[in-house]
mmCIF file of C-alpha atoms in Angstrom:
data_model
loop_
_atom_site.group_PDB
_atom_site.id
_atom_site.type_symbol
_atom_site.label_atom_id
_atom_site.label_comp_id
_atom_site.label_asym_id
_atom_site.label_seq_id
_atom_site.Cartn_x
_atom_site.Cartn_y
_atom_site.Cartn_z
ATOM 1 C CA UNK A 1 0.000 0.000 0.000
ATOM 2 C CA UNK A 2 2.469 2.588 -1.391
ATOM 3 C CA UNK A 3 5.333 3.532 0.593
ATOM 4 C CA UNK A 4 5.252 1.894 3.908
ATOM 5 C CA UNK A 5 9.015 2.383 4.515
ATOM 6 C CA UNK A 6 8.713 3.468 8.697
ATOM 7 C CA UNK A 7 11.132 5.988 10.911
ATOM 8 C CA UNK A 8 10.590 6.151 14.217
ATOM 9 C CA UNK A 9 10.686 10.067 15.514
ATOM 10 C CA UNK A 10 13.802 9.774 18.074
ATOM 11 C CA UNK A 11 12.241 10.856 21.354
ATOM 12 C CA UNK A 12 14.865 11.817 24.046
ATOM 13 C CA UNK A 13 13.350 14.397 26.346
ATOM 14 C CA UNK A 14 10.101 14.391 27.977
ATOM 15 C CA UNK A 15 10.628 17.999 28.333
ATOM 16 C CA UNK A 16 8.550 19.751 25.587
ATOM 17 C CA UNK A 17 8.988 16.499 23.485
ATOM 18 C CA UNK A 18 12.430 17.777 21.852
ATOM 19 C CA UNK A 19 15.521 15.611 21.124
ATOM 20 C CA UNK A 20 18.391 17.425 22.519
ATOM 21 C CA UNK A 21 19.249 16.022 25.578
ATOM 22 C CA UNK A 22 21.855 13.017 25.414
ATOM 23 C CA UNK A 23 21.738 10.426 27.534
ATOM 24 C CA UNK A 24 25.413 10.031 29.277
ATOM 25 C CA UNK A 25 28.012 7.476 28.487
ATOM 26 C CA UNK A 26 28.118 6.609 32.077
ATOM 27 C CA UNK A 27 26.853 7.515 35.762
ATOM 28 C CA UNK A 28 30.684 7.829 37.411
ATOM 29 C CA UNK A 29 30.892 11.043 35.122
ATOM 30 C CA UNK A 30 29.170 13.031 38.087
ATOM 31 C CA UNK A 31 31.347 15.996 38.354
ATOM 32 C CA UNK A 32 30.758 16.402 34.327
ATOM 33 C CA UNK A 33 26.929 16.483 34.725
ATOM 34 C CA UNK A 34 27.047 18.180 38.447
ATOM 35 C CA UNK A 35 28.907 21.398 37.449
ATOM 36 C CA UNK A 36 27.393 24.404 36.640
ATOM 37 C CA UNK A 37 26.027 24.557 33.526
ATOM 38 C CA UNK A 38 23.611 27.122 33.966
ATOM 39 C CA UNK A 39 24.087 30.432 31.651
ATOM 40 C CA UNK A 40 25.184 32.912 35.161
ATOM 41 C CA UNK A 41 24.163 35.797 32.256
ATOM 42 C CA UNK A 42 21.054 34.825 31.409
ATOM 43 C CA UNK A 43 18.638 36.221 34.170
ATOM 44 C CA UNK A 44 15.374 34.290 35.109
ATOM 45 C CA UNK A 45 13.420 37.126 35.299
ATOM 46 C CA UNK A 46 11.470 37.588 38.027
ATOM 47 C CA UNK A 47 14.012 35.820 40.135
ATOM 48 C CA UNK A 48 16.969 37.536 41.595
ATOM 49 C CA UNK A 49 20.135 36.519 41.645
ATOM 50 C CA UNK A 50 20.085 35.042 45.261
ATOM 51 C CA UNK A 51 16.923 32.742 44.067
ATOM 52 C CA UNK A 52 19.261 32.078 41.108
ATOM 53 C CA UNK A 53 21.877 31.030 42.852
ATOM 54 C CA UNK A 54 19.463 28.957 45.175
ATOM 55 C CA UNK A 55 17.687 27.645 42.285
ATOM 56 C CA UNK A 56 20.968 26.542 40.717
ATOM 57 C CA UNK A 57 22.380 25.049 44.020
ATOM 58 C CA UNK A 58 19.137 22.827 44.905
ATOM 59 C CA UNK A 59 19.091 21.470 40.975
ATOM 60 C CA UNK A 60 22.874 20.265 42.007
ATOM 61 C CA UNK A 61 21.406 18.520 44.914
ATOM 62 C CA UNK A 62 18.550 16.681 42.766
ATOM 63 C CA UNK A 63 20.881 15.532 40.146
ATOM 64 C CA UNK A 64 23.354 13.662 43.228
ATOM 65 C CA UNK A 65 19.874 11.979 44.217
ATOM 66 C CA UNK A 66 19.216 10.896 40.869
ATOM 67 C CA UNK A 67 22.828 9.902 40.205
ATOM 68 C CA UNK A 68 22.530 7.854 43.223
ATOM 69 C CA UNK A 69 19.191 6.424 42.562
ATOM 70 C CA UNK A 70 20.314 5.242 39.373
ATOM 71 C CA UNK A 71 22.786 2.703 41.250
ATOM 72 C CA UNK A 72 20.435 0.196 42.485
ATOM 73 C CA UNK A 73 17.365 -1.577 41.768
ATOM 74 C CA UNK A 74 14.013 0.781 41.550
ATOM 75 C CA UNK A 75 11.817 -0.306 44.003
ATOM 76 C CA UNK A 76 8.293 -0.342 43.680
ATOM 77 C CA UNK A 77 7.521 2.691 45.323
ATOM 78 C CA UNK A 78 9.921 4.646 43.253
ATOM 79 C CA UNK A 79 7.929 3.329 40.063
ATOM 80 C CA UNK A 80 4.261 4.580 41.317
ATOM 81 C CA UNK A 81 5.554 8.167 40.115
ATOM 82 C CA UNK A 82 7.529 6.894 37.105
ATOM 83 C CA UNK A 83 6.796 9.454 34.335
ATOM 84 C CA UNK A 84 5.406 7.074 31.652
ATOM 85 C CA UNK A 85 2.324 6.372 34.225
ATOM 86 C CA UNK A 86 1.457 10.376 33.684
ATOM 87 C CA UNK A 87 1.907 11.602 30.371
ATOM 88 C CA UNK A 88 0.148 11.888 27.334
ATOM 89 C CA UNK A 89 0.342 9.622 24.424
ATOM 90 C CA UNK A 90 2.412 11.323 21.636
ATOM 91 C CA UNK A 91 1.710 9.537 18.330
ATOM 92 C CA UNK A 92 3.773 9.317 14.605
ATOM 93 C CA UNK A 93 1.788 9.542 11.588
ATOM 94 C CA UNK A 94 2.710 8.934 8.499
ATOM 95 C CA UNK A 95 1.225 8.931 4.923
ATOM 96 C CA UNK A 96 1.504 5.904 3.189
ATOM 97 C CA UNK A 97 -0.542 6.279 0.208
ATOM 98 C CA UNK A 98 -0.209 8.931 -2.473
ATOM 99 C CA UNK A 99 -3.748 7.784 -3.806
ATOM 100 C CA UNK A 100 -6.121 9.129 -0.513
ATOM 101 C CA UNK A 101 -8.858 9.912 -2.872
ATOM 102 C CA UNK A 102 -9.235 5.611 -3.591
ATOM 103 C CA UNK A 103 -8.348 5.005 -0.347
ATOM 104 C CA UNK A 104 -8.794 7.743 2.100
ATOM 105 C CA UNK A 105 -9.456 5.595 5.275
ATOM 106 C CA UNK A 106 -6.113 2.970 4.522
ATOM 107 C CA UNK A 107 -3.744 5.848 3.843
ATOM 108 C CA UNK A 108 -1.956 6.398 7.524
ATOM 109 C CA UNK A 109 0.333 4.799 9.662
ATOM 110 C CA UNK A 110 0.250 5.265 12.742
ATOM 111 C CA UNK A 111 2.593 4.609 15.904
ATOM 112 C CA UNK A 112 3.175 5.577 19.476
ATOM 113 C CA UNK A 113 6.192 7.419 20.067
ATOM 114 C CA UNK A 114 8.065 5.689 22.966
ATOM 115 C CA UNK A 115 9.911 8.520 25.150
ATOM 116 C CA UNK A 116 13.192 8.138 26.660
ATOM 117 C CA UNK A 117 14.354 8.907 29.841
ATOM 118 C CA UNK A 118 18.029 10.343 30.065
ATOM 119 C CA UNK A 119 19.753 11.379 32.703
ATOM 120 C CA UNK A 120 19.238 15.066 33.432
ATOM 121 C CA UNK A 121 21.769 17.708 33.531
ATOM 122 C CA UNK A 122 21.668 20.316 36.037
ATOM 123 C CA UNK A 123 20.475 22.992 32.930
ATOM 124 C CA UNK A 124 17.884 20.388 32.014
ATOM 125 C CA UNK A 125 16.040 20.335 35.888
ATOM 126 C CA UNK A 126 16.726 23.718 36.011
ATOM 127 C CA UNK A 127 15.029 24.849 33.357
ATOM 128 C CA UNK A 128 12.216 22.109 34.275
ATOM 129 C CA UNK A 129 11.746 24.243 37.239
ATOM 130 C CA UNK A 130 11.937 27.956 36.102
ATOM 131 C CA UNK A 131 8.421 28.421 34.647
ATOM 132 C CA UNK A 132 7.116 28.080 37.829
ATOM 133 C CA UNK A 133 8.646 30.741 39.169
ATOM 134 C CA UNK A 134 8.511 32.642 36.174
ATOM 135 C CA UNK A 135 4.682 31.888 35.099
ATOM 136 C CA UNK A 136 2.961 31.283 38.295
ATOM 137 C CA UNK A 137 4.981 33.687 40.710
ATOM 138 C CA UNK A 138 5.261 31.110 42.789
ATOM 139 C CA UNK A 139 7.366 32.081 45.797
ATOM 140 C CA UNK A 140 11.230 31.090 46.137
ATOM 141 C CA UNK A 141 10.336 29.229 49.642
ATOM 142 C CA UNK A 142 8.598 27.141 47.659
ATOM 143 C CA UNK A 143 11.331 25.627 46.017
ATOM 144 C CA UNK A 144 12.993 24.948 49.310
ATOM 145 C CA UNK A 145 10.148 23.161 51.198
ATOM 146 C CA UNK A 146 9.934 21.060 47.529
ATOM 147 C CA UNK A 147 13.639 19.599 48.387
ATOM 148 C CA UNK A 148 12.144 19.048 51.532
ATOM 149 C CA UNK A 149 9.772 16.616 50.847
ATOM 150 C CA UNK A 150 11.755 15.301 48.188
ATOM 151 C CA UNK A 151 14.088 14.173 51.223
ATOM 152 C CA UNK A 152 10.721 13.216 53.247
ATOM 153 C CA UNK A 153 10.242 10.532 50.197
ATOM 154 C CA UNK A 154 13.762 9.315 49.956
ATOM 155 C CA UNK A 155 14.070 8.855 53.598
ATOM 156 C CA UNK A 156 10.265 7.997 55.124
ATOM 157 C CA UNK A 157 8.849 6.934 51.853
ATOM 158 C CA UNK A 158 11.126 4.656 50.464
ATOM 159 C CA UNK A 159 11.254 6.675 47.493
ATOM 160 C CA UNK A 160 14.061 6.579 44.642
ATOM 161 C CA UNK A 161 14.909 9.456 42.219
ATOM 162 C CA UNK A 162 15.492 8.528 38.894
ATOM 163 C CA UNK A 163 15.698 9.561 35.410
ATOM 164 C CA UNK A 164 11.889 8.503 35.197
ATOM 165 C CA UNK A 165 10.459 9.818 37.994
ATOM 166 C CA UNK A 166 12.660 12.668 39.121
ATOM 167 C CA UNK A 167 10.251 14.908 36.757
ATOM 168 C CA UNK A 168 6.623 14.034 38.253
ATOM 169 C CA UNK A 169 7.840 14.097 41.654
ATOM 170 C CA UNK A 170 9.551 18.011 41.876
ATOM 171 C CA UNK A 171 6.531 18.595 39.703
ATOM 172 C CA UNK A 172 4.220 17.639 42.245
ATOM 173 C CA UNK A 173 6.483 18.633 45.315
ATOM 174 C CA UNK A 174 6.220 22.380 44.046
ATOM 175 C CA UNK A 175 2.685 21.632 43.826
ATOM 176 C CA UNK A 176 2.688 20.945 47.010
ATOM 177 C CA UNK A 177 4.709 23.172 48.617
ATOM 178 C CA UNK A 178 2.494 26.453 46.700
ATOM 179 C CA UNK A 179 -0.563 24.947 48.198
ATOM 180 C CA UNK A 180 1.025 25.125 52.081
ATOM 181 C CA UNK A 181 2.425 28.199 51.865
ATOM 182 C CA UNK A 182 0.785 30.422 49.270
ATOM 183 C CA UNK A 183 -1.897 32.595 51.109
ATOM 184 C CA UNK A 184 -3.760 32.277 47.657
ATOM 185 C CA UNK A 185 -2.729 28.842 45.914
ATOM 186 C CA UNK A 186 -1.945 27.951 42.635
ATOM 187 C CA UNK A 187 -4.713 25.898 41.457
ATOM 188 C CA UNK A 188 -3.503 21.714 40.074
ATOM 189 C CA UNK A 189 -4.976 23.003 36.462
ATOM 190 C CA UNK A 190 -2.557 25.975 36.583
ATOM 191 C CA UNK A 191 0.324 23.762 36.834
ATOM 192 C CA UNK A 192 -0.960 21.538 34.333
ATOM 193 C CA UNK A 193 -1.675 24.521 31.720
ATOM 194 C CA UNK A 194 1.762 25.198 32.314
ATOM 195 C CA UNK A 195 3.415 21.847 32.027
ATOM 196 C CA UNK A 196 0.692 20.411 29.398
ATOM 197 C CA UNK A 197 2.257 17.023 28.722
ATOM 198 C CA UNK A 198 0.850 16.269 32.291
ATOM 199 C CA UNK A 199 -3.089 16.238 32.153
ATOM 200 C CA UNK A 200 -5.202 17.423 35.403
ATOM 201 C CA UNK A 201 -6.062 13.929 35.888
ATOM 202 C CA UNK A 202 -2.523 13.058 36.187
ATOM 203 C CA UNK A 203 -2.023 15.558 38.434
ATOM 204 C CA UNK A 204 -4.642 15.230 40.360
ATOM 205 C CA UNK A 205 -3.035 11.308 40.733
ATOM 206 C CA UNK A 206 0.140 12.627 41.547
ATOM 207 C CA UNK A 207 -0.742 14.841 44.113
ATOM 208 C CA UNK A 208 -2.542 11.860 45.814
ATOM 209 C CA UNK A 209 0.395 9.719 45.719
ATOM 210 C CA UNK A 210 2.631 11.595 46.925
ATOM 211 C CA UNK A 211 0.549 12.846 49.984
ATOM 212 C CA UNK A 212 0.048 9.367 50.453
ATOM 213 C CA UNK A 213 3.739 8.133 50.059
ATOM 214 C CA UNK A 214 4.847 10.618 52.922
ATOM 215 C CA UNK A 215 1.745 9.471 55.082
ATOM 216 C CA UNK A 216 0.309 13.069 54.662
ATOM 217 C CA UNK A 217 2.518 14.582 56.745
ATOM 218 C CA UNK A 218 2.973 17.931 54.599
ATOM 219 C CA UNK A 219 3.631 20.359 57.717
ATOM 220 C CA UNK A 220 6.977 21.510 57.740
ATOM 221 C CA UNK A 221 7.580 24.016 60.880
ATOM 222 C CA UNK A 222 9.613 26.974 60.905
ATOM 223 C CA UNK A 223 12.531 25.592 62.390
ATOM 224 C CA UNK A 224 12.939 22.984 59.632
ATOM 225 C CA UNK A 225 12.564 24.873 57.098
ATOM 226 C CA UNK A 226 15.305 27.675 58.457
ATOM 227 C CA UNK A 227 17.778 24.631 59.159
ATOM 228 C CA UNK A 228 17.394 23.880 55.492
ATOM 229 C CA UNK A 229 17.686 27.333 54.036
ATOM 230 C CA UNK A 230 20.218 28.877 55.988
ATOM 231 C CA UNK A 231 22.172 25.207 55.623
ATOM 232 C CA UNK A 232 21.465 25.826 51.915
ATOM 233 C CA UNK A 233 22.621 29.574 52.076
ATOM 234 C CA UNK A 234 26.098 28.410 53.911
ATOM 235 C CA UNK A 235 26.847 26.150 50.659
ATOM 236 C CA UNK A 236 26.323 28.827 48.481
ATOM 237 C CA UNK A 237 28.285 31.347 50.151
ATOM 238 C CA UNK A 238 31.513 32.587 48.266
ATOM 239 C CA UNK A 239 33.534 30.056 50.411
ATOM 240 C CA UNK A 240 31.620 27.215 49.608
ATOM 241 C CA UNK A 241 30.917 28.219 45.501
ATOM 242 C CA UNK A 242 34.487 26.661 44.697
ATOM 243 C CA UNK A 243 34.379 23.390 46.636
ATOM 244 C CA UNK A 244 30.576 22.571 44.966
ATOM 245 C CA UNK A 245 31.906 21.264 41.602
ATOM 246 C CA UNK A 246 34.187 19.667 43.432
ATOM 247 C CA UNK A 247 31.982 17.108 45.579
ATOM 248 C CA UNK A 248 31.149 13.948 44.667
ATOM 249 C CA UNK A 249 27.960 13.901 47.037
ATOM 250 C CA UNK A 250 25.411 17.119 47.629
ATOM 251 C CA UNK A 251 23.030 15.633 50.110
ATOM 252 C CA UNK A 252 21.312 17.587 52.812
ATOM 253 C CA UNK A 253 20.030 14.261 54.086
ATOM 254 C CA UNK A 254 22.400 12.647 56.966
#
């Protein structure tokens, strides 16, 4: 039925569907994939440069959990929130006929695309996270309390980052963390306008499993959350910038 000859459309980042991110050659190249790759001259806008800096420091600290992640077996709790369980179907079509007016309803092809799930670069969950800030005005606190109970997960929930889950959960851990400590919340179909290969209902989903994999304990009180940001502040002071690139581990956990 004319020309049936069949290329599969390369998928290799969830983010906006695109194919330029590369998955790397190995894991051990941490301190390639750890340093900072952000653009220091290209401003954010609406964040300054101490939410910048922030921004840029906490992305470090998500890529080490990934990175270590990655070593062992994902359990099954880590898989609940892997990305594939969440996202839309993205389909290929192709014309295979050049005769549609004979036959106009055998003249397609059609296939699932298959994404792929590399490991992300610091630039790559940075710029995952920026909209938020930049679109929904979303507070920088909120960005702290999400690495928060991304540590609540790994520790309490038995919880693995990965390359194909680290996306839904910060997703829904900003979520989150706007709904505690916005006076005025931003609303599940405002984040899913704004990241629209996630649908309300699988936001809505996500937002229940992760409550539900940190036993709905979503308070976090003011002393915890000034141990982490003034711990987080201390790392990024002009003492500590030099020695970041330089670590093989980031953790806040103990």
């Amino acid at each position: 039925m004319g020309n049936q000859n069949f290329q599969e459309k390369e998928m290799s980042s969830i983010l906006n569907y695109n194919n330029t991110i590369k998955t790397p050659e190995s894991l051990s190249h941490f301190d390639s994939m750890v340093h900072d790759d952000v653009d220091h001259t290209n401003s954010i806008g609406v964040i300054n440069q101490d939410m910048n800096d922030l921004l840029r420091l906490i992305c470090r600290i998500l890529l080490s959990y990934i990175l270590e992640g990655q070593k062992s077996t994902i359990s099954e709790q880590s898989m609940i929130f892997d990305e594939i369980h969440y996202l839309k179907i993205k389909w290929y079509t192709q014309q295979l006929s050049n005769h549609m007016d004979i036959l106009p309803f055998f003249g397609f092809f059609q296939k699932e695309i298959k994404p792929e799930f590399p490991v992300p670069t610091v630039l790559q969950i940075f710029d995952f996270i920026k909209p938020t800030f930049e679109n929904l005005f979303v507070q920088h606190e909120c960005v702290v309390m999400m690495l928060i109970y991304v540590e609540r997960l790994i520790t309490e929930g038995g919880v693995q980052l990965s390359s194909t889950n680290w996306r839904p959960i910060v997703y829904t851990g900003l979520l989150l963390s706007s709904k505690i400590w916005e006076d005025i919340c931003v609303l599940n179909i405002d984040f899913a306008n704004l990241y629209p290969y996630y649908t309300i209902r699988s936001t809505n989903l996500l937002e229940m499993n992760f409550a539900s994999a940190l036993g709905w304990r979503l308070f976090i009180s003011p002393e915890q959350y000034s141990k982490y940001y003034f711990h987080l502040k201390e790392m990024i002071s002009p003492i500590s910038r030099s020695h970041l690139k330089k670590r093989s581990s980031l953790k806040l956990i103990p």
